[in-house]
CSV table of C-alpha atoms in Angstrom, one decimal:
chain,number,residue,atom,x,y,z
A,30,MET,CA,29.5,14.7,51.4
A,31,SER,CA,26.0,13.9,49.1
A,32,ALA,CA,27.1,12.0,46.0
A,33,PRO,CA,27.4,13.7,42.8
A,34,PRO,CA,24.1,13.5,40.7
A,35,SER,CA,24.0,11.1,38.3
A,36,GLU,CA,23.4,11.2,34.8
A,37,SER,CA,20.1,9.5,34.8
A,38,SER,CA,17.0,9.0,37.3
A,39,PRO,CA,16.1,6.1,38.7
A,40,PRO,CA,15.0,2.9,36.6
A,41,THR,CA,11.2,3.6,36.6
A,42,SER,CA,9.3,1.9,39.5
A,43,ALA,CA,7.7,-1.2,40.3
A,44,ALA,CA,4.6,1.4,41.0
A,45,GLN,CA,5.5,2.3,37.1
A,46,GLN,CA,5.5,-0.6,35.7
A,47,ALA,CA,2.0,-1.9,37.0
A,48,ALA,CA,0.3,1.4,35.9
A,49,ARG,CA,1.8,0.8,31.8
A,50,PRO,CA,-1.3,1.3,29.9
A,51,SER,CA,-2.4,-2.3,27.6
A,52,ALA,CA,-1.3,-2.3,23.2
A,53,ALA,CA,-5.0,-1.1,23.0
A,54,VAL,CA,-4.6,1.4,25.4
A,55,ALA,CA,-1.2,2.7,24.4
A,56,ALA,CA,-2.6,2.0,20.3
A,57,THR,CA,-6.0,4.6,21.1
A,58,ALA,CA,-4.0,7.5,23.1
A,59,LEU,CA,-1.3,7.5,20.3
A,60,GLY,CA,-3.6,7.5,17.8
A,61,LEU,CA,-4.7,10.6,18.7
A,62,LEU,CA,-2.3,12.4,19.1
A,63,LEU,CA,-1.1,11.8,16.5
A,64,GLY,CA,-3.9,11.9,14.8
A,65,LEU,CA,-3.7,15.7,15.0
A,66,GLN,CA,-2.1,15.8,12.4
A,67,PRO,CA,-4.3,15.5,10.2
A,68,LEU,CA,-6.5,17.3,12.3
A,69,THR,CA,-4.4,19.9,11.5
A,70,THR,CA,-4.4,20.0,8.5
A,71,ASP,CA,-7.4,18.2,6.8
A,72,LEU,CA,-10.0,19.2,8.2
A,73,TYR,CA,-9.3,22.6,7.7
A,74,LEU,CA,-8.5,22.3,3.3
A,75,PRO,CA,-11.9,22.1,2.6
A,76,ALA,CA,-11.9,26.1,4.0
A,77,PHE,CA,-8.9,27.2,2.7
A,78,PRO,CA,-10.0,28.3,-0.8
A,79,ALA,CA,-12.5,30.3,0.6
A,80,LEU,CA,-10.8,31.6,3.7
A,81,THR,CA,-8.2,32.5,1.2
A,82,ARG,CA,-10.4,34.9,-0.5
A,83,ASP,CA,-12.2,36.0,2.9
A,84,LEU,CA,-8.9,37.3,4.4
A,85,GLY,CA,-7.7,38.9,0.1
A,86,ALA,CA,-4.0,36.9,0.5
A,87,PRO,CA,-2.1,35.7,-2.9
A,88,MET,CA,-1.5,32.0,-3.2
A,89,HIS,CA,2.3,31.6,-1.4
A,90,LEU,CA,1.1,33.9,1.0
A,91,ALA,CA,-2.1,31.3,2.1
A,92,GLN,CA,0.1,28.5,1.3
A,93,LEU,CA,2.6,30.0,4.6
A,94,THR,CA,-0.4,28.3,6.8
A,95,MET,CA,0.8,24.9,6.0
A,96,SER,CA,4.8,25.4,5.3
A,97,ALA,CA,5.1,27.3,8.8
A,98,LEU,CA,3.6,24.9,10.5
A,99,LEU,CA,5.9,22.3,9.1
A,100,LEU,CA,9.0,24.3,9.9
A,101,ALA,CA,8.0,25.5,13.6
A,102,PHE,CA,6.8,22.0,14.4
A,103,GLY,CA,9.7,20.9,12.9
A,104,ALA,CA,12.0,23.4,14.6
A,105,ALA,CA,10.1,23.0,18.2
A,106,GLN,CA,10.6,19.1,18.6
A,107,LEU,CA,14.5,20.6,18.7
A,108,VAL,CA,13.4,21.2,22.5
A,109,TRP,CA,10.8,19.8,23.1
A,110,GLY,CA,12.5,16.0,22.8
A,111,PRO,CA,15.4,17.1,25.0
A,112,LEU,CA,12.8,18.8,27.6
A,113,ALA,CA,11.2,15.0,27.1
A,114,ASP,CA,13.9,13.3,27.9
A,115,ARG,CA,14.7,15.8,30.8
A,116,TRP,CA,12.1,16.0,32.1
A,117,GLY,CA,9.2,13.1,31.0
A,118,ARG,CA,6.8,12.6,28.7
A,119,ARG,CA,3.6,13.8,30.9
A,120,PRO,CA,4.6,17.5,31.9
A,121,VAL,CA,5.8,17.9,27.8
A,122,LEU,CA,2.5,16.6,26.9
A,123,GLN,CA,0.4,18.5,28.5
A,124,ALA,CA,2.8,21.8,28.0
A,125,GLY,CA,2.4,20.8,24.0
A,126,LEU,CA,-1.9,20.1,23.8
A,127,LEU,CA,-2.2,23.6,26.1
A,128,LEU,CA,-0.6,25.9,23.6
A,129,TYR,CA,-2.6,24.0,20.8
A,130,ILE,CA,-5.6,24.5,21.9
A,131,LEU,CA,-5.0,28.3,22.7
A,132,ALA,CA,-3.6,28.5,19.2
A,133,SER,CA,-7.1,27.0,18.2
A,134,LEU,CA,-8.5,30.2,19.5
A,135,GLY,CA,-6.4,32.7,17.5
A,136,ALA,CA,-7.0,31.0,14.3
A,137,MET,CA,-10.5,31.8,14.7
A,138,LEU,CA,-9.8,34.7,15.4
A,139,ALA,CA,-7.5,35.6,13.2
A,140,LEU,CA,-8.4,39.1,10.9
A,141,ASP,CA,-6.2,38.6,8.5
A,142,MET,CA,-3.5,36.1,6.6
A,143,HIS,CA,-0.6,36.8,8.9
A,144,ALA,CA,-2.9,36.7,12.2
A,145,LEU,CA,-3.6,33.2,10.8
A,146,VAL,CA,-0.1,31.9,9.8
A,147,ALA,CA,1.6,33.4,12.9
A,148,ALA,CA,-1.6,31.1,15.1
A,149,ARG,CA,-0.9,28.3,13.2
A,150,ILE,CA,2.6,28.4,13.6
A,151,VAL,CA,1.9,28.6,17.3
A,152,GLN,CA,0.4,25.0,16.0
A,153,GLY,CA,3.2,24.4,14.9
A,154,LEU,CA,5.2,24.4,18.6
A,155,GLY,CA,1.8,22.2,20.1
A,156,LEU,CA,1.9,20.2,17.7
A,157,ALA,CA,5.3,19.2,17.7
A,158,ALA,CA,4.9,18.0,21.7
A,159,ALA,CA,2.2,15.7,21.4
A,160,VAL,CA,4.4,14.3,18.2
A,161,VAL,CA,7.2,13.8,20.1
A,162,VAL,CA,5.8,12.4,22.7
A,163,ALA,CA,3.9,9.8,20.8
A,164,ARG,CA,6.8,8.8,18.6
A,165,ALA,CA,8.8,8.4,22.0
A,166,THR,CA,6.3,6.2,24.3
A,167,VAL,CA,5.6,3.7,20.8
A,168,ARG,CA,10.5,3.2,22.1
A,169,ASP,CA,9.5,4.0,25.9
A,170,LEU,CA,7.2,0.6,25.8
A,171,TYR,CA,8.0,-1.4,22.9
A,172,GLU,CA,11.5,-2.8,21.1
A,173,PRO,CA,11.6,-1.6,17.6
A,174,HIS,CA,9.7,-5.0,15.8
A,175,GLU,CA,7.3,-4.6,18.2
A,176,GLY,CA,6.7,-1.1,18.5
A,177,ALA,CA,6.5,-1.1,14.8
A,178,HIS,CA,2.7,-3.3,15.1
A,179,VAL,CA,1.8,-1.5,17.2
A,180,MET,CA,2.9,2.0,15.3
A,181,SER,CA,0.9,0.5,13.1
A,182,LEU,CA,-2.7,0.2,15.6
A,183,ALA,CA,-2.1,3.7,16.2
A,184,LEU,CA,-1.0,5.5,12.6
A,185,SER,CA,-4.9,2.8,12.1
A,186,GLY,CA,-6.5,4.9,14.5
A,187,LEU,CA,-4.9,8.8,12.7
A,188,GLY,CA,-6.0,7.1,9.5
A,189,LEU,CA,-10.0,7.4,10.4
A,190,ILE,CA,-8.9,11.0,11.9
A,191,ALA,CA,-7.8,11.8,7.9
A,192,ILE,CA,-10.4,9.5,6.5
A,193,SER,CA,-12.8,11.6,9.2
A,194,SER,CA,-11.3,15.3,9.2
A,195,PRO,CA,-11.9,16.5,5.5
A,196,VAL,CA,-15.8,15.1,5.8
A,197,ILE,CA,-16.2,17.0,8.5
A,198,GLY,CA,-14.5,20.2,7.9
A,199,GLY,CA,-16.4,20.0,4.5
A,200,PHE,CA,-20.1,20.4,6.5
A,201,VAL,CA,-18.3,22.4,9.0
A,202,ALA,CA,-16.9,25.0,6.4
A,203,GLN,CA,-20.6,24.8,4.3
A,204,GLN,CA,-22.9,25.7,7.3
A,205,PHE,CA,-20.0,27.9,9.7
A,206,GLY,CA,-17.7,28.5,7.5
A,207,TRP,CA,-13.4,28.3,8.1
A,208,ARG,CA,-13.8,30.5,11.6
A,209,GLY,CA,-15.6,26.7,12.2
A,210,THR,CA,-13.6,24.8,11.8
A,211,PHE,CA,-10.3,25.9,14.2
A,212,ALA,CA,-13.2,25.5,16.2
A,213,PHE,CA,-14.0,22.6,16.1
A,214,ILE,CA,-10.2,21.7,16.2
A,215,GLY,CA,-9.8,22.9,19.0
A,216,LEU,CA,-12.9,21.3,20.6
A,217,SER,CA,-11.5,18.3,19.7
A,218,THR,CA,-7.9,18.7,20.7
A,219,LEU,CA,-9.4,19.5,24.2
A,220,ALA,CA,-11.5,16.0,24.3
A,221,ILE,CA,-8.2,14.2,23.0
A,222,ALA,CA,-5.8,16.5,26.0
A,223,VAL,CA,-8.4,14.9,29.1
A,224,PHE,CA,-8.3,11.0,27.6
A,225,VAL,CA,-4.8,11.2,26.9
A,226,TRP,CA,-4.3,12.7,30.8
A,227,LEU,CA,-6.6,10.1,32.4
A,228,LYS,CA,-5.0,6.8,30.1
A,229,LEU,CA,-1.6,7.6,29.4
A,230,PRO,CA,1.0,7.4,31.4
A,231,GLU,CA,4.0,8.6,32.3
A,232,THR,CA,6.5,6.7,30.3
A,233,VAL,CA,9.6,7.7,31.0
A,234,PRO,CA,11.4,4.2,32.2
A,235,GLN,CA,14.9,6.2,33.3
A,236,ARG,CA,14.7,10.6,33.5
A,237,ASN,CA,17.6,11.7,31.9
A,238,LEU,CA,19.2,14.5,34.1
A,239,ARG,CA,22.1,15.9,31.8
A,240,ALA,CA,19.3,15.4,28.9
A,241,LEU,CA,19.9,20.5,27.9
A,242,HIS,CA,23.5,20.3,29.2
A,243,PRO,CA,25.0,21.2,25.7
A,244,PRO,CA,28.1,18.8,25.3
A,245,THR,CA,25.5,15.8,26.1
A,246,LEU,CA,23.2,17.4,24.2
A,247,ALA,CA,25.6,18.1,21.7
A,248,ALA,CA,26.8,14.7,21.6
A,249,ASN,CA,23.8,11.9,21.2
A,250,TRP,CA,22.4,14.9,18.2
A,251,ARG,CA,25.5,13.7,16.4
A,252,ARG,CA,25.8,9.7,17.8
A,253,ILE,CA,21.8,10.2,16.3
A,254,LEU,CA,22.5,11.9,13.0
A,255,VAL,CA,24.7,9.3,11.5
A,256,HIS,CA,23.5,6.7,13.1
A,257,PRO,CA,23.1,4.6,9.6
A,258,THR,CA,19.6,3.0,10.6
A,259,PHE,CA,18.3,6.4,11.8
A,260,LEU,CA,19.1,8.0,8.5
A,261,ALA,CA,17.4,5.1,6.8
A,262,TRP,CA,14.2,5.1,8.4
A,263,SER,CA,14.2,9.6,8.4
A,264,SER,CA,15.0,10.0,5.4
A,265,LEU,CA,12.1,7.6,4.3
A,266,THR,CA,9.7,9.5,6.4
A,267,ALA,CA,10.9,12.4,4.9
A,268,CYS,CA,10.3,11.9,1.5
A,269,THR,CA,7.4,9.6,2.1
A,270,TYR,CA,5.3,12.5,3.7
A,271,GLY,CA,6.8,14.9,1.2
A,272,ALA,CA,4.2,13.4,-1.4
A,273,LEU,CA,1.4,13.7,1.1
A,274,PHE,CA,2.3,16.5,1.7
A,275,ILE,CA,2.3,18.5,-2.0
A,276,PHE,CA,-1.2,16.6,-2.1
A,277,LEU,CA,-2.5,18.6,1.0
A,278,ALA,CA,-1.5,20.7,0.0
A,279,GLY,CA,-2.3,21.5,-3.4
A,280,SER,CA,-5.2,19.2,-3.8
A,281,SER,CA,-8.1,21.9,-2.4
A,282,PHE,CA,-6.7,24.6,-5.6
A,283,VAL,CA,-6.8,21.7,-7.4
A,284,TYR,CA,-9.9,19.3,-6.9
A,285,ILE,CA,-12.1,22.9,-5.8
A,286,ASP,CA,-10.9,25.3,-8.2
A,287,THR,CA,-9.5,23.5,-10.6
A,288,LEU,CA,-11.9,20.9,-11.5
A,289,GLY,CA,-14.4,22.3,-9.6
A,290,LEU,CA,-15.8,20.3,-6.8
A,291,SER,CA,-18.2,21.5,-3.5
A,292,PRO,CA,-16.4,22.0,-0.1
A,293,THR,CA,-18.3,18.8,1.3
A,294,LEU,CA,-17.6,16.7,-2.5
A,295,TYR,CA,-14.0,17.8,-1.3
A,296,GLY,CA,-14.1,16.2,1.2
A,297,LEU,CA,-15.0,13.1,0.3
A,298,VAL,CA,-12.9,12.3,-2.5
A,299,LEU,CA,-10.1,13.1,0.4
A,300,GLY,CA,-11.7,10.4,2.4
A,301,SER,CA,-10.5,8.2,-0.2
A,302,SER,CA,-7.0,8.5,0.1
A,303,SER,CA,-7.3,7.9,3.9
A,304,ILE,CA,-9.5,4.6,3.4
A,305,SER,CA,-6.7,3.5,1.3
A,306,TYR,CA,-3.9,4.9,3.8
A,307,LEU,CA,-5.9,2.3,6.8
A,308,ILE,CA,-6.0,-0.3,4.6
A,309,GLY,CA,-1.9,0.3,4.4
A,310,THR,CA,-1.6,0.2,8.1
A,311,PHE,CA,-3.5,-2.7,8.1
A,312,VAL,CA,-2.0,-5.1,6.0
A,313,CYS,CA,1.4,-3.4,7.4
A,314,ARG,CA,0.7,-5.6,9.9
A,315,SER,CA,0.1,-8.9,8.5
A,316,TRP,CA,3.6,-7.9,6.2
A,317,LEU,CA,5.9,-6.6,9.3
A,318,VAL,CA,4.5,-11.0,11.0
A,319,ARG,CA,5.7,-12.3,7.4
A,320,LEU,CA,8.7,-9.6,5.9
A,321,GLY,CA,9.5,-7.8,8.9
A,322,MET,CA,10.5,-3.8,8.6
A,323,THR,CA,12.2,-4.1,6.1
A,324,GLY,CA,10.9,-6.6,3.8
A,325,THR,CA,7.3,-5.1,4.1
A,326,ILE,CA,7.8,-1.8,3.1
A,327,GLY,CA,10.7,-3.4,0.1
A,328,ARG,CA,6.8,-4.2,-0.6
A,329,ALA,CA,5.0,-1.8,-0.4
A,330,SER,CA,7.5,0.2,-2.7
A,331,TYR,CA,6.4,-1.1,-5.8
A,332,PHE,CA,2.5,0.5,-5.2
A,333,THR,CA,4.4,4.5,-4.2
A,334,LEU,CA,6.2,4.4,-7.3
A,335,ALA,CA,3.0,3.1,-9.3
A,336,GLY,CA,1.2,5.2,-8.0
A,337,GLY,CA,3.6,8.5,-8.6
A,338,LEU,CA,4.3,7.8,-11.9
A,339,SER,CA,1.4,7.2,-13.4
A,340,MET,CA,-0.2,10.4,-12.2
A,341,GLY,CA,3.0,12.5,-13.4
A,342,ALA,CA,2.5,10.8,-16.3
A,343,LEU,CA,-1.5,11.5,-16.9
A,344,SER,CA,-0.7,15.1,-15.8
A,345,LEU,CA,2.3,15.0,-19.2
A,346,ALA,CA,0.1,13.8,-21.2
A,347,GLY,CA,-3.0,16.8,-20.5
A,348,VAL,CA,-5.3,14.6,-18.8
A,349,GLN,CA,-6.5,16.6,-15.8
A,350,ALA,CA,-9.3,14.7,-14.0
A,351,ILE,CA,-10.4,13.8,-10.8
A,352,TRP,CA,-9.7,9.7,-11.0
A,353,ALA,CA,-6.3,10.9,-13.0
A,354,ILE,CA,-5.5,12.2,-9.6
A,355,ALA,CA,-7.7,10.6,-7.4
A,356,LEU,CA,-6.3,7.0,-8.5
A,357,PRO,CA,-2.7,6.8,-8.0
A,358,GLN,CA,-2.8,8.6,-4.7
A,359,MET,CA,-4.5,6.0,-3.0
A,360,ALA,CA,-1.6,3.9,-4.1
A,361,ILE,CA,0.7,6.3,-2.9
A,362,ALA,CA,-1.7,6.7,0.0
A,363,PHE,CA,-2.7,2.7,0.5
A,364,GLY,CA,2.2,2.4,0.2
A,365,HIS,CA,2.7,5.5,2.5
A,366,GLY,CA,0.5,3.8,5.2
A,367,MET,CA,3.7,1.5,6.2
A,368,HIS,CA,5.9,3.6,5.5
A,369,GLN,CA,5.0,5.6,8.2
A,370,SER,CA,4.4,2.6,10.5
A,371,CYS,CA,7.7,1.4,9.8
A,372,GLY,CA,9.8,4.5,9.6
A,373,GLN,CA,8.6,5.9,13.0
A,374,ALA,CA,9.6,3.4,14.7
A,375,GLY,CA,12.9,2.7,13.2
A,376,ALA,CA,13.7,6.1,13.3
A,377,VAL,CA,13.7,5.9,17.2
A,378,GLY,CA,14.5,2.2,17.5
A,379,PRO,CA,18.5,2.6,17.9
A,380,PHE,CA,18.2,4.6,20.9
A,381,ARG,CA,16.0,4.0,23.6
A,382,ASP,CA,17.8,6.4,26.0
A,383,GLN,CA,17.3,9.2,24.1
A,384,ALA,CA,14.3,8.4,22.1
A,385,GLY,CA,12.9,11.7,23.1
A,386,THR,CA,15.8,13.3,20.8
A,387,ALA,CA,15.9,11.2,18.1
A,388,ALA,CA,12.1,10.8,17.2
A,389,ALA,CA,12.7,15.2,17.0
A,390,LEU,CA,15.5,14.7,14.6
A,391,ALA,CA,13.2,12.8,13.1
A,392,GLY,CA,10.1,14.9,13.1
A,393,CYS,CA,12.8,18.0,11.9
A,394,LEU,CA,14.2,16.9,9.6
A,395,LEU,CA,10.4,15.8,8.1
A,396,ALA,CA,9.3,19.0,8.4
A,397,THR,CA,11.8,21.2,6.7
A,398,VAL,CA,11.6,19.2,3.6
A,399,ALA,CA,7.6,20.0,4.0
A,400,PHE,CA,8.7,23.9,4.8
A,401,GLY,CA,10.3,24.0,1.8
A,402,ILE,CA,8.0,21.8,-0.5
A,403,GLY,CA,5.2,23.9,0.7
A,404,ARG,CA,7.0,27.8,0.0
A,405,TRP,CA,8.0,26.3,-3.9
A,406,LEU,CA,4.0,25.0,-4.2
A,407,GLY,CA,3.2,28.2,-3.7
A,408,TRP,CA,4.9,29.7,-6.9
A,409,ALA,CA,4.4,26.3,-8.7
A,410,MET,CA,1.0,26.4,-8.4
A,411,ASP,CA,-0.8,28.1,-11.8
A,412,GLY,CA,-4.5,27.2,-12.5
A,413,THR,CA,-4.0,23.3,-13.2
A,414,ALA,CA,-2.6,19.4,-11.1
A,415,ARG,CA,0.2,19.6,-13.3
A,416,PRO,CA,2.8,21.3,-10.9
A,417,MET,CA,1.0,19.1,-7.5
A,418,ALA,CA,1.3,16.0,-9.7
A,419,LEU,CA,4.7,16.4,-11.0
A,420,GLY,CA,6.2,17.2,-7.0
A,421,ILE,CA,4.1,14.1,-6.0
A,422,ALA,CA,5.9,11.6,-9.0
A,423,PHE,CA,9.3,13.4,-8.1
A,424,TRP,CA,8.9,12.1,-4.1
A,425,ALA,CA,7.3,9.2,-4.4
A,426,THR,CA,9.7,8.0,-6.1
A,427,LEU,CA,12.4,8.9,-4.1
A,428,THR,CA,10.5,7.6,-1.3
A,429,ALA,CA,10.6,3.8,-3.2
A,430,VAL,CA,15.0,4.7,-4.1
A,431,VAL,CA,15.0,4.6,-0.4
A,432,GLY,CA,13.1,2.1,0.8
A,433,TRP,CA,15.4,-0.2,-2.4
A,434,THR,CA,18.1,1.0,-1.0
A,435,LEU,CA,18.9,2.4,2.4
A,436,VAL,CA,15.9,0.9,3.7
A,437,ARG,CA,17.1,-2.3,2.8
A,438,ARG,CA,21.2,-2.2,3.7
A,439,HIS,CA,20.9,-0.3,7.0
A,440,GLY,CA,16.6,-0.5,8.1
A,441,ALA,CA,17.2,-3.8,10.6
A,442,PRO,CA,17.2,-1.9,14.4
A,443,GLY,CA,21.0,-2.5,15.5
A,444,SER,CA,22.5,-3.2,12.8
A,445,ALA,CA,25.5,-0.7,12.1
A,446,LEU,CA,26.4,1.1,14.6
A,447,PRO,CA,29.2,3.7,14.3
A,448,ALA,CA,32.1,3.2,16.1
A,449,GLY,CA,31.9,4.3,19.5
A,450,ALA,CA,28.4,4.7,19.8
A,451,ALA,CA,28.1,2.7,23.5
A,452,ALA,CA,30.3,4.9,24.0
A,453,SER,CA,28.6,7.9,24.0
A,454,ARG,CA,25.7,7.1,26.3
A,455,GLY,CA,24.6,10.7,27.2
């Protein structure tokens, strides 16, 4: 009789080990995959008010093009993560990128807001696969502290994409309309897909043959969700992204409709925040060497809190000017570059055998927060900057609190393992 199937496939072969990408190639590939997030959200922002008018949609329905995408993005990760643990990273990545490219074509051809929202939901499904695979790949290849360094390199690449996306989006929107922005997104994603197909090999150390088995999946979710290190880092990434998402979802209306900027100038102003974010990822690598992950977050949280409180205070004082939003947002973006670099690596750190599932759960939490924020913002926007500014202030403050409490106490990978965790490997 043949032996019963084991829970994991044989370890990575010598050939697979030899195919391991260099840190530079890995960081570039991961940066491009993670860069799909700002490409998806930032590039069409300069066209956001125009497409809302063109499709004759109310504000709360237009906001669904952001919030529904994020909800699909979060929910789909719960499926893609275990699939990536079971079948490997490359098949999941290829399926997700194909889905994303087709959805971009659908968004370009949408005739009403409901069709555009549907296309954005499918984009979110494809985006989820790319991000889950990118985060899991970091854990496949590196230990947590080393992974934070490589993640910061990858997020520097994301920062470059974030800087260029609104600038390019503003130009494309003015020259070709809002449909042109989705055409550009689809073509850019096709180029990214070709690069990662050629350069990024399979990285999963062991395929978990029981990753999709319901009892195993439930046990893995339970183990991850109660782990204090996961809770600390995933809470940090969700809170810092909450502040960023409010800015992304509301800034085009504030800058263009309220403060009168053109789409091109709006893209340039938005780029200043992305430059600050990029600087944050560079500084993160220096601070990691001297302060470690938790020390880096503790220091970054001062910038986050200062930016959030100053933006909120200026808004309450009745100051409605470009600088009153842009300067505080630069401080928040600087901290965000560190929070995400450490947070994304830290959340999957204790779970080498379930990196895809852990990345999926962290991403689902982040996206759920963003969806709730998007629904609130669609109703709260009143033609002034105040709702956006106060929302950013709230989430920036919460980010700092999490950084100084949960991350400081439980952020060291492998610390405070729940009882019985070692026995629950699916």
